[in-house]
PDB file of C-alpha atoms in Angstrom:
ATOM      1  CA  MET A  23     119.097 108.627 114.374  1.00 41.00           C
ATOM      2  CA  THR A  24     119.889 106.924 117.619  1.00 43.00           C
ATOM      3  CA  ASP A  25     120.439 103.253 118.323  1.00 59.00           C
ATOM      4  CA  GLN A  26     116.745 103.111 119.258  1.00 62.00           C
ATOM      5  CA  ALA A  27     115.915 102.989 115.558  1.00 61.00           C
ATOM      6  CA  GLU A  28     118.149  99.995 114.829  1.00 67.00           C
ATOM      7  CA  PHE A  29     115.311  97.529 115.390  1.00 73.00           C
ATOM      8  CA  LEU A  30     112.694  99.410 113.357  1.00 82.00           C
ATOM      9  CA  PRO A  31     111.344  98.286 109.981  1.00 87.00           C
ATOM     10  CA  GLU A  32     112.740 100.341 107.102  1.00 90.00           C
ATOM     11  CA  ILE A  33     109.786 102.694 106.579  1.00 92.00           C
ATOM     12  CA  ILE A  34     109.476 103.398 110.314  1.00 93.00           C
ATOM     13  CA  ALA A  35     113.231 104.022 110.515  1.00 93.00           C
ATOM     14  CA  GLU A  36     112.854 106.421 107.595  1.00 94.00           C
ATOM     15  CA  ILE A  37     110.141 108.303 109.493  1.00 95.00           C
ATOM     16  CA  ALA A  38     112.424 108.382 112.531  1.00 94.00           C
ATOM     17  CA  GLY A  39     115.125 109.910 110.370  1.00 95.00           C
ATOM     18  CA  VAL A  40     112.940 112.842 109.330  1.00 96.00           C
ATOM     19  CA  ALA A  41     110.664 113.336 112.345  1.00 97.00           C
ATOM     20  CA  GLY A  42     112.378 111.621 115.282  1.00 95.00           C
ATOM     21  CA  PHE A  43     112.063 108.279 117.010  1.00 93.00           C
ATOM     22  CA  ASP A  44     109.064 109.242 119.164  1.00 94.00           C
ATOM     23  CA  ALA A  45     106.982 110.293 116.152  1.00 96.00           C
ATOM     24  CA  ALA A  46     107.939 107.156 114.226  1.00 94.00           C
ATOM     25  CA  TRP A  47     107.161 104.883 117.166  1.00 90.00           C
ATOM     26  CA  THR A  48     103.814 106.593 117.772  1.00 95.00           C
ATOM     27  CA  ILE A  49     102.840 106.036 114.135  1.00 96.00           C
ATOM     28  CA  ALA A  50     103.991 102.393 114.220  1.00 92.00           C
ATOM     29  CA  VAL A  51     101.913 101.655 117.313  1.00 90.00           C
ATOM     30  CA  ALA A  52      98.799 103.538 116.173  1.00 94.00           C
ATOM     31  CA  LYS A  53      98.785 102.664 112.469  1.00 95.00           C
ATOM     32  CA  GLY A  54     100.818  99.454 112.125  1.00 92.00           C
ATOM     33  CA  GLY A  55      99.410  97.134 109.459  1.00 93.00           C
ATOM     34  CA  GLN A  56      97.399  99.911 107.832  1.00 96.00           C
ATOM     35  CA  GLN A  57      97.705 101.822 104.596  1.00 97.00           C
ATOM     36  CA  VAL A  58      97.633 105.531 105.374  1.00 96.00           C
ATOM     37  CA  PHE A  59      97.350 108.682 103.301  1.00 94.00           C
ATOM     38  CA  ILE A  60     100.181 111.165 103.666  1.00 94.00           C
ATOM     39  CA  PRO A  61      99.042 114.537 102.301  1.00 94.00           C
ATOM     40  CA  ALA A  62     101.343 116.834 100.355  1.00 93.00           C
ATOM     41  CA  ILE A  63     100.882 119.470 103.058  1.00 93.00           C
ATOM     42  CA  ALA A  64     100.023 118.711 106.675  1.00 93.00           C
ATOM     43  CA  SER A  65      96.984 120.432 108.134  1.00 95.00           C
ATOM     44  CA  PRO A  66      96.318 120.758 111.870  1.00 96.00           C
ATOM     45  CA  ASP A  67      93.154 118.621 111.667  1.00 96.00           C
ATOM     46  CA  HIS A  68      94.713 115.708 109.722  1.00 96.00           C
ATOM     47  CA  TRP A  69      95.174 112.446 111.675  1.00 96.00           C
ATOM     48  CA  LEU A  70      98.953 112.641 111.247  1.00 97.00           C
ATOM     49  CA  SER A  71      99.194 116.122 112.772  1.00 97.00           C
ATOM     50  CA  GLN A  72      96.921 115.117 115.621  1.00 97.00           C
ATOM     51  CA  LEU A  73      98.998 112.008 116.262  1.00 97.00           C
ATOM     52  CA  VAL A  74     102.545 113.415 116.152  1.00 98.00           C
ATOM     53  CA  GLY A  75     102.101 117.188 116.071  1.00 97.00           C
ATOM     54  CA  LEU A  76     102.084 119.619 113.175  1.00 97.00           C
ATOM     55  CA  GLU A  77     105.853 120.126 113.033  1.00 97.00           C
ATOM     56  CA  ALA A  78     106.665 116.401 112.760  1.00 98.00           C
ATOM     57  CA  ALA A  79     103.735 115.852 110.378  1.00 97.00           C
ATOM     58  CA  THR A  80     105.022 118.628 108.111  1.00 97.00           C
ATOM     59  CA  ARG A  81     108.447 116.963 107.906  1.00 97.00           C
ATOM     60  CA  ILE A  82     106.880 113.554 107.223  1.00 96.00           C
ATOM     61  CA  CYS A  83     104.631 114.980 104.494  1.00 96.00           C
ATOM     62  CA  ALA A  84     107.539 116.777 102.828  1.00 94.00           C
ATOM     63  CA  HIS A  85     109.559 113.566 102.823  1.00 94.00           C
ATOM     64  CA  PHE A  86     106.928 111.072 101.663  1.00 90.00           C
ATOM     65  CA  SER A  87     104.657 113.040  99.335  1.00 83.00           C
ATOM     66  CA  THR A  88     105.634 112.109  95.803  1.00 79.00           C
ATOM     67  CA  ARG A  89     102.633 113.787  94.176  1.00 76.00           C
ATOM     68  CA  SER A  90     101.088 117.209  94.679  1.00 82.00           C
ATOM     69  CA  SER A  91      98.014 115.556  96.186  1.00 83.00           C
ATOM     70  CA  GLY A  92      99.897 113.311  98.616  1.00 88.00           C
ATOM     71  CA  ASP A  93     100.464 109.581  98.606  1.00 90.00           C
ATOM     72  CA  LYS A  94      99.549 106.360 100.381  1.00 92.00           C
ATOM     73  CA  ILE A  95     102.088 104.321 102.317  1.00 93.00           C
ATOM     74  CA  LEU A  96     101.819 101.027 104.162  1.00 95.00           C
ATOM     75  CA  ILE A  97     102.841 101.190 107.807  1.00 95.00           C
ATOM     76  CA  PRO A  98     104.383  97.848 108.832  1.00 91.00           C
ATOM     77  CA  MET A  99     103.085  95.971 111.858  1.00 86.00           C
ATOM     78  CA  ALA A 100     106.502  96.181 113.502  1.00 72.00           C
ATOM     79  CA  SER A 101     105.600  93.348 115.865  1.00 71.00           C
ATOM     80  CA  GLY A 102     109.228  92.250 116.122  1.00 74.00           C
ATOM     81  CA  ALA A 103     110.295  95.807 116.868  1.00 70.00           C
ATOM     82  CA  ARG A 104     107.568  96.142 119.488  1.00 72.00           C
ATOM     83  CA  ARG A 105     108.728  92.941 121.149  1.00 81.00           C
ATOM     84  CA  ARG A 106     112.398  94.023 121.130  1.00 80.00           C
ATOM     85  CA  LYS A 107     111.491  97.455 122.494  1.00 79.00           C
ATOM     86  CA  ALA A 108     109.358  95.900 125.240  1.00 82.00           C
ATOM     87  CA  TRP A 109     112.316  93.700 126.221  1.00 85.00           C
ATOM     88  CA  ALA A 110     114.762  96.608 126.131  1.00 85.00           C
ATOM     89  CA  ASP A 111     112.457  98.794 128.240  1.00 85.00           C
ATOM     90  CA  ALA A 112     111.799  95.996 130.732  1.00 89.00           C
ATOM     91  CA  LEU A 113     115.468  95.104 131.128  1.00 89.00           C
ATOM     92  CA  ALA A 114     116.402  98.768 131.576  1.00 89.00           C
ATOM     93  CA  SER A 115     113.827  99.154 134.352  1.00 91.00           C
ATOM     94  CA  ASP A 116     114.400  98.281 137.985  1.00 90.00           C
ATOM     95  CA  LYS A 117     111.646  95.653 137.939  1.00 92.00           C
ATOM     96  CA  SER A 118     112.244  92.188 139.324  1.00 91.00           C
ATOM     97  CA  ALA A 119     112.445  89.138 137.084  1.00 90.00           C
ATOM     98  CA  ASN A 120     108.971  88.106 138.267  1.00 92.00           C
ATOM     99  CA  GLU A 121     107.509  91.513 137.386  1.00 90.00           C
ATOM    100  CA  ILE A 122     109.126  91.490 133.947  1.00 89.00           C
ATOM    101  CA  ALA A 123     107.910  87.936 133.328  1.00 89.00           C
ATOM    102  CA  ALA A 124     104.356  88.913 134.253  1.00 91.00           C
ATOM    103  CA  THR A 125     104.458  92.063 132.120  1.00 88.00           C
ATOM    104  CA  LEU A 126     105.830  90.326 129.027  1.00 87.00           C
ATOM    105  CA  GLY A 127     103.990  87.037 129.475  1.00 90.00           C
ATOM    106  CA  VAL A 128     107.126  84.911 129.618  1.00 88.00           C
ATOM    107  CA  HIS A 129     108.795  82.568 132.085  1.00 94.00           C
ATOM    108  CA  ARG A 130     111.169  84.153 134.595  1.00 90.00           C
ATOM    109  CA  ARG A 131     113.964  81.941 133.215  1.00 92.00           C
ATOM    110  CA  THR A 132     113.492  83.690 129.885  1.00 90.00           C
ATOM    111  CA  VAL A 133     114.026  86.996 131.667  1.00 89.00           C
ATOM    112  CA  PHE A 134     117.320  85.757 133.100  1.00 90.00           C
ATOM    113  CA  ARG A 135     118.416  84.526 129.651  1.00 90.00           C
ATOM    114  CA  HIS A 136     117.731  87.948 128.167  1.00 87.00           C
ATOM    115  CA  LYS A 137     119.496  89.673 131.042  1.00 84.00           C
ATOM    116  CA  SER A 138     122.571  87.498 130.574  1.00 86.00           C
ATOM    117  CA  ARG A 139     122.732  88.401 126.867  1.00 81.00           C
ATOM    118  CA  THR A 140     122.730  92.124 127.594  1.00 72.00           C
ATOM    119  CA  ASN A 141     124.852  92.109 130.738  1.00 64.00           C
ATOM    120  CA  ASP A 142     128.340  90.915 129.893  1.00 59.00           C
ATOM    121  CA  ASP A 143     130.204  91.338 133.178  1.00 58.00           C
ATOM    122  CA  GLN A 144     133.044  89.172 131.958  1.00 57.00           C
ATOM    123  CA  GLY A 145     136.161  91.257 131.534  1.00 56.00           C
ATOM    124  CA  GLU A 146     138.429  91.100 128.549  1.00 59.00           C
ATOM    125  CA  LEU A 147     141.072  88.403 128.604  1.00 53.00           C
ATOM    126  CA  PHE A 148     143.701  90.375 126.714  1.00 52.00           C
TER     127      PHE A 148
END
């Protein structure tokens, strides 16, 4: 797993570990706050396969199915993770502070505070 998964809730990070960050993030955004059924075997027409692809769905099913018929799991809202990812994406972009503020619905001073936390240009003293 990459450092992208460090801000994910445990179950989403677990999905990222077996199917990749993109699949986990797609599930978190589409199904956050919902209880979902994970079948024992993924089929092409199941919502999971349609959402993340059959290959990723197969890995997720193999990992989470505890019974031969499948199992239900609760997908966390991941609102904190969404917010942190939005900040990380915005700060990594070449957008101006005003554009980031408008996109995230915050004051431009907040953008500068976040930028200063991630951009430590101060060299080492020793």
